[in-house]
């Protein structure tokens, strides 16, 4: 797996690329949590669930179904968190915020197994669970697999962070800067005086 820190790179990059205020802070936090949450399955090791089990590390919590469940939860929270969602005659901003929350959280959560599939180790990710327990790897796997907590602050951990910087953080930062450069300048109203 990439380190837990690097899983936050995708929601942060999306937030940076979006227009100011487009992704509210609470939604950004939800996206970061959704991007990191699949690794809560490391508790399987404590519970003596085998790594290759459907509920082991990189199993069910690394599936697109799991990302979809998190997206549905985000949509429900956005819907009930919006002001007066059933107001008649309003342009229904709650619909846009509900869809935005669902899509953003889905993309953030789905980025986790996709990044994990690009690592140099492990057993792959169960993207298609529960329809298939097959574990998948990306055809190209440049990211060093992260050591678990006790070895994280070792030479191997530093090498992993440098690998993540090279293959995740720098490409995402470059994409954000490029996106910002190609965006048209905001139109400012002319002063009638």
PDB file of C-alpha atoms in Angstrom, residues 21-191:
ATOM      1  CA  UNK A  21     -15.087  27.227  -2.472  1.00  0.00           C
ATOM      2  CA  UNK A  22     -16.336  24.567  -4.908  1.00  0.00           C
ATOM      3  CA  UNK A  23     -15.417  21.759  -2.504  1.00  0.00           C
ATOM      4  CA  UNK A  24     -16.429  22.809   1.010  1.00  0.00           C
ATOM      5  CA  UNK A  25     -14.043  21.983   3.882  1.00  0.00           C
ATOM      6  CA  UNK A  26     -16.379  19.336   5.328  1.00  0.00           C
ATOM      7  CA  UNK A  27     -16.544  17.572   1.974  1.00  0.00           C
ATOM      8  CA  UNK A  28     -12.746  17.720   1.671  1.00  0.00           C
ATOM      9  CA  UNK A  29     -12.426  16.097   5.111  1.00  0.00           C
ATOM     10  CA  UNK A  30     -14.959  13.432   4.072  1.00  0.00           C
ATOM     11  CA  UNK A  31     -12.931  12.783   0.914  1.00  0.00           C
ATOM     12  CA  UNK A  32      -9.677  12.430   2.851  1.00  0.00           C
ATOM     13  CA  UNK A  33     -11.339  10.032   5.297  1.00  0.00           C
ATOM     14  CA  UNK A  34     -12.865   8.039   2.413  1.00  0.00           C
ATOM     15  CA  UNK A  35      -9.457   7.822   0.735  1.00  0.00           C
ATOM     16  CA  UNK A  36      -7.812   6.505   3.903  1.00  0.00           C
ATOM     17  CA  UNK A  37     -10.631   4.378   5.343  1.00  0.00           C
ATOM     18  CA  UNK A  38     -10.037   1.195   3.309  1.00  0.00           C
ATOM     19  CA  UNK A  39      -6.822   0.619   5.276  1.00  0.00           C
ATOM     20  CA  UNK A  40      -8.843   0.175   8.453  1.00  0.00           C
ATOM     21  CA  UNK A  41      -8.874  -3.443   7.283  1.00  0.00           C
ATOM     22  CA  UNK A  42      -5.427  -3.877   8.823  1.00  0.00           C
ATOM     23  CA  UNK A  43      -7.444  -4.733  11.944  1.00  0.00           C
ATOM     24  CA  UNK A  44      -7.889  -8.098  10.223  1.00  0.00           C
ATOM     25  CA  UNK A  45      -4.312  -8.925  11.232  1.00  0.00           C
ATOM     26  CA  UNK A  46      -5.191  -8.370  14.904  1.00  0.00           C
ATOM     27  CA  UNK A  47      -8.302 -10.516  14.464  1.00  0.00           C
ATOM     28  CA  UNK A  48      -6.207 -13.260  12.809  1.00  0.00           C
ATOM     29  CA  UNK A  49      -8.112 -13.003   9.525  1.00  0.00           C
ATOM     30  CA  UNK A  50      -5.782 -14.207   6.756  1.00  0.00           C
ATOM     31  CA  UNK A  51      -4.468 -11.578   4.363  1.00  0.00           C
ATOM     32  CA  UNK A  52      -5.971 -13.403   1.345  1.00  0.00           C
ATOM     33  CA  UNK A  53      -9.446 -13.636   2.939  1.00  0.00           C
ATOM     34  CA  UNK A  54     -12.243 -11.502   1.469  1.00  0.00           C
ATOM     35  CA  UNK A  55     -12.205  -9.499   4.712  1.00  0.00           C
ATOM     36  CA  UNK A  56      -8.421  -9.475   4.993  1.00  0.00           C
ATOM     37  CA  UNK A  57      -6.135  -6.617   4.016  1.00  0.00           C
ATOM     38  CA  UNK A  58      -6.920  -5.213   0.551  1.00  0.00           C
ATOM     39  CA  UNK A  59     -10.113  -7.257   0.429  1.00  0.00           C
ATOM     40  CA  UNK A  60     -13.724  -6.044   0.634  1.00  0.00           C
ATOM     41  CA  UNK A  61     -12.830  -2.572   1.887  1.00  0.00           C
ATOM     42  CA  UNK A  62     -10.757  -2.061  -1.272  1.00  0.00           C
ATOM     43  CA  UNK A  63     -13.665  -2.818  -3.604  1.00  0.00           C
ATOM     44  CA  UNK A  64     -15.604  -0.463  -5.827  1.00  0.00           C
ATOM     45  CA  UNK A  65     -18.710  -1.573  -3.912  1.00  0.00           C
ATOM     46  CA  UNK A  66     -17.172  -0.205  -0.704  1.00  0.00           C
ATOM     47  CA  UNK A  67     -16.458   3.097  -2.504  1.00  0.00           C
ATOM     48  CA  UNK A  68     -20.079   3.117  -3.671  1.00  0.00           C
ATOM     49  CA  UNK A  69     -21.384   2.555  -0.148  1.00  0.00           C
ATOM     50  CA  UNK A  70     -19.266   5.448   1.133  1.00  0.00           C
ATOM     51  CA  UNK A  71     -20.566   7.612  -1.742  1.00  0.00           C
ATOM     52  CA  UNK A  72     -24.173   6.741  -0.875  1.00  0.00           C
ATOM     53  CA  UNK A  73     -23.522   7.604   2.772  1.00  0.00           C
ATOM     54  CA  UNK A  74     -21.993  10.943   1.713  1.00  0.00           C
ATOM     55  CA  UNK A  75     -25.036  11.659  -0.461  1.00  0.00           C
ATOM     56  CA  UNK A  76     -27.426  10.940   2.409  1.00  0.00           C
ATOM     57  CA  UNK A  77     -25.416  13.145   4.785  1.00  0.00           C
ATOM     58  CA  UNK A  78     -25.239  15.941   2.195  1.00  0.00           C
ATOM     59  CA  UNK A  79     -28.966  15.699   1.543  1.00  0.00           C
ATOM     60  CA  UNK A  80     -29.941  15.898   5.191  1.00  0.00           C
ATOM     61  CA  UNK A  81     -27.200  18.416   5.923  1.00  0.00           C
ATOM     62  CA  UNK A  82     -28.455  20.888   3.345  1.00  0.00           C
ATOM     63  CA  UNK A  83     -30.826  23.600   4.437  1.00  0.00           C
ATOM     64  CA  UNK A  84     -34.494  22.912   3.763  1.00  0.00           C
ATOM     65  CA  UNK A  85     -33.998  20.139   1.173  1.00  0.00           C
ATOM     66  CA  UNK A  86     -37.715  19.934   0.294  1.00  0.00           C
ATOM     67  CA  UNK A  87     -38.300  23.666  -0.203  1.00  0.00           C
ATOM     68  CA  UNK A  88     -40.731  24.375  -3.008  1.00  0.00           C
ATOM     69  CA  UNK A  89     -39.763  26.967  -5.552  1.00  0.00           C
ATOM     70  CA  UNK A  90     -36.054  26.804  -4.721  1.00  0.00           C
ATOM     71  CA  UNK A  91     -33.657  25.945  -7.546  1.00  0.00           C
ATOM     72  CA  UNK A  92     -32.792  22.763  -5.667  1.00  0.00           C
ATOM     73  CA  UNK A  93     -29.154  23.436  -4.709  1.00  0.00           C
ATOM     74  CA  UNK A  94     -29.440  20.409  -2.441  1.00  0.00           C
ATOM     75  CA  UNK A  95     -29.501  18.148  -5.501  1.00  0.00           C
ATOM     76  CA  UNK A  96     -26.214  19.522  -6.797  1.00  0.00           C
ATOM     77  CA  UNK A  97     -24.557  19.280  -3.378  1.00  0.00           C
ATOM     78  CA  UNK A  98     -25.844  15.723  -2.904  1.00  0.00           C
ATOM     79  CA  UNK A  99     -24.535  14.568  -6.282  1.00  0.00           C
ATOM     80  CA  UNK A 100     -21.246  16.427  -5.760  1.00  0.00           C
ATOM     81  CA  UNK A 101     -20.746  14.775  -2.362  1.00  0.00           C
ATOM     82  CA  UNK A 102     -21.457  11.309  -3.773  1.00  0.00           C
ATOM     83  CA  UNK A 103     -19.161  11.697  -6.777  1.00  0.00           C
ATOM     84  CA  UNK A 104     -16.327  13.300  -4.800  1.00  0.00           C
ATOM     85  CA  UNK A 105     -16.383  10.666  -2.057  1.00  0.00           C
ATOM     86  CA  UNK A 106     -16.629   7.836  -4.604  1.00  0.00           C
ATOM     87  CA  UNK A 107     -13.605   9.113  -6.548  1.00  0.00           C
ATOM     88  CA  UNK A 108     -11.612   9.582  -3.328  1.00  0.00           C
ATOM     89  CA  UNK A 109     -12.503   6.142  -1.967  1.00  0.00           C
ATOM     90  CA  UNK A 110     -11.896   4.413  -5.319  1.00  0.00           C
ATOM     91  CA  UNK A 111      -8.496   6.102  -5.617  1.00  0.00           C
ATOM     92  CA  UNK A 112      -7.288   4.059  -2.636  1.00  0.00           C
ATOM     93  CA  UNK A 113      -7.439   0.588  -4.217  1.00  0.00           C
ATOM     94  CA  UNK A 114      -6.273   1.992  -7.548  1.00  0.00           C
ATOM     95  CA  UNK A 115      -3.135   3.391  -5.904  1.00  0.00           C
ATOM     96  CA  UNK A 116      -2.662   0.138  -3.977  1.00  0.00           C
ATOM     97  CA  UNK A 117      -2.882  -1.790  -7.256  1.00  0.00           C
ATOM     98  CA  UNK A 118       0.090   0.247  -8.490  1.00  0.00           C
ATOM     99  CA  UNK A 119       2.380  -0.900  -5.679  1.00  0.00           C
ATOM    100  CA  UNK A 120       5.238  -3.360  -5.933  1.00  0.00           C
ATOM    101  CA  UNK A 121       3.993  -5.808  -3.301  1.00  0.00           C
ATOM    102  CA  UNK A 122       1.086  -7.398  -1.519  1.00  0.00           C
ATOM    103  CA  UNK A 123      -1.588  -9.680  -2.911  1.00  0.00           C
ATOM    104  CA  UNK A 124      -3.433  -7.193  -5.111  1.00  0.00           C
ATOM    105  CA  UNK A 125      -6.797  -5.555  -4.448  1.00  0.00           C
ATOM    106  CA  UNK A 126     -10.278  -7.061  -4.510  1.00  0.00           C
ATOM    107  CA  UNK A 127     -11.824  -4.391  -6.749  1.00  0.00           C
ATOM    108  CA  UNK A 128     -14.728  -6.582  -7.865  1.00  0.00           C
ATOM    109  CA  UNK A 129     -15.704  -7.981  -4.455  1.00  0.00           C
ATOM    110  CA  UNK A 130     -18.346  -9.449  -3.766  1.00  0.00           C
ATOM    111  CA  UNK A 131     -18.797 -10.600  -7.378  1.00  0.00           C
ATOM    112  CA  UNK A 132     -15.241 -11.885  -7.502  1.00  0.00           C
ATOM    113  CA  UNK A 133     -12.608 -12.440  -4.856  1.00  0.00           C
ATOM    114  CA  UNK A 134      -9.848 -12.165  -7.451  1.00  0.00           C
ATOM    115  CA  UNK A 135      -7.132  -9.719  -6.470  1.00  0.00           C
ATOM    116  CA  UNK A 136      -5.954  -7.275  -9.125  1.00  0.00           C
ATOM    117  CA  UNK A 137      -2.702  -5.455  -9.782  1.00  0.00           C
ATOM    118  CA  UNK A 138      -2.216  -2.634 -12.258  1.00  0.00           C
ATOM    119  CA  UNK A 139      -0.114  -3.586 -15.290  1.00  0.00           C
ATOM    120  CA  UNK A 140       2.386  -0.917 -14.228  1.00  0.00           C
ATOM    121  CA  UNK A 141       3.460  -0.914 -10.562  1.00  0.00           C
ATOM    122  CA  UNK A 142       6.043   1.815  -9.904  1.00  0.00           C
ATOM    123  CA  UNK A 143       5.084   2.670  -6.292  1.00  0.00           C
ATOM    124  CA  UNK A 144       7.054   0.924  -3.559  1.00  0.00           C
ATOM    125  CA  UNK A 145       4.832  -0.907  -1.119  1.00  0.00           C
ATOM    126  CA  UNK A 146       4.782   0.769   2.300  1.00  0.00           C
ATOM    127  CA  UNK A 147       6.059  -1.097   5.344  1.00  0.00           C
ATOM    128  CA  UNK A 148       3.674  -1.481   8.250  1.00  0.00           C
ATOM    129  CA  UNK A 149       3.875   0.828  11.280  1.00  0.00           C
ATOM    130  CA  UNK A 150       6.895  -0.624  13.146  1.00  0.00           C
ATOM    131  CA  UNK A 151       9.141  -0.310  10.081  1.00  0.00           C
ATOM    132  CA  UNK A 152       7.659   2.898   8.675  1.00  0.00           C
ATOM    133  CA  UNK A 153      10.417   5.113  10.092  1.00  0.00           C
ATOM    134  CA  UNK A 154      13.200   2.986   8.642  1.00  0.00           C
ATOM    135  CA  UNK A 155      15.287   3.277   5.482  1.00  0.00           C
ATOM    136  CA  UNK A 156      12.596   1.265   3.696  1.00  0.00           C
ATOM    137  CA  UNK A 157       9.941   3.730   4.881  1.00  0.00           C
ATOM    138  CA  UNK A 158      11.964   6.685   3.591  1.00  0.00           C
ATOM    139  CA  UNK A 159      12.438   4.927   0.237  1.00  0.00           C
ATOM    140  CA  UNK A 160       8.667   4.385   0.096  1.00  0.00           C
ATOM    141  CA  UNK A 161       7.953   8.054   0.790  1.00  0.00           C
ATOM    142  CA  UNK A 162      10.393   9.089  -1.946  1.00  0.00           C
ATOM    143  CA  UNK A 163       8.696   6.650  -4.341  1.00  0.00           C
ATOM    144  CA  UNK A 164       5.295   8.126  -3.453  1.00  0.00           C
ATOM    145  CA  UNK A 165       6.627  11.645  -3.929  1.00  0.00           C
ATOM    146  CA  UNK A 166       7.889  10.689  -7.389  1.00  0.00           C
ATOM    147  CA  UNK A 167       4.906   8.650  -8.604  1.00  0.00           C
ATOM    148  CA  UNK A 168       1.921  10.237  -6.816  1.00  0.00           C
ATOM    149  CA  UNK A 169       2.515  13.671  -5.286  1.00  0.00           C
ATOM    150  CA  UNK A 170       4.601  15.248  -8.081  1.00  0.00           C
ATOM    151  CA  UNK A 171       2.353  14.025 -10.937  1.00  0.00           C
ATOM    152  CA  UNK A 172      -0.758  15.211  -9.092  1.00  0.00           C
ATOM    153  CA  UNK A 173       0.840  18.591  -8.309  1.00  0.00           C
ATOM    154  CA  UNK A 174       1.878  18.928 -11.957  1.00  0.00           C
ATOM    155  CA  UNK A 175      -1.661  18.064 -13.098  1.00  0.00           C
ATOM    156  CA  UNK A 176      -3.174  20.641 -10.713  1.00  0.00           C
ATOM    157  CA  UNK A 177      -0.794  23.384 -11.885  1.00  0.00           C
ATOM    158  CA  UNK A 178      -1.427  22.495 -15.541  1.00  0.00           C
ATOM    159  CA  UNK A 179      -5.187  22.518 -14.939  1.00  0.00           C
ATOM    160  CA  UNK A 180      -5.012  25.926 -13.278  1.00  0.00           C
ATOM    161  CA  UNK A 181      -2.905  27.301 -16.144  1.00  0.00           C
ATOM    162  CA  UNK A 182      -5.350  26.237 -18.849  1.00  0.00           C
ATOM    163  CA  UNK A 183      -8.421  27.544 -17.026  1.00  0.00           C
ATOM    164  CA  UNK A 184      -9.754  30.835 -18.407  1.00  0.00           C
ATOM    165  CA  UNK A 185      -9.327  33.869 -16.212  1.00  0.00           C
ATOM    166  CA  UNK A 186     -12.470  34.772 -14.245  1.00  0.00           C
ATOM    167  CA  UNK A 187     -14.565  37.434 -15.898  1.00  0.00           C
ATOM    168  CA  UNK A 188     -14.735  40.570 -13.786  1.00  0.00           C
ATOM    169  CA  UNK A 189     -17.649  42.906 -14.323  1.00  0.00           C
ATOM    170  CA  UNK A 190     -16.735  46.240 -15.830  1.00  0.00           C
ATOM    171  CA  UNK A 191     -17.113  49.352 -13.750  1.00  0.00           C
TER     172      UNK A 191
END
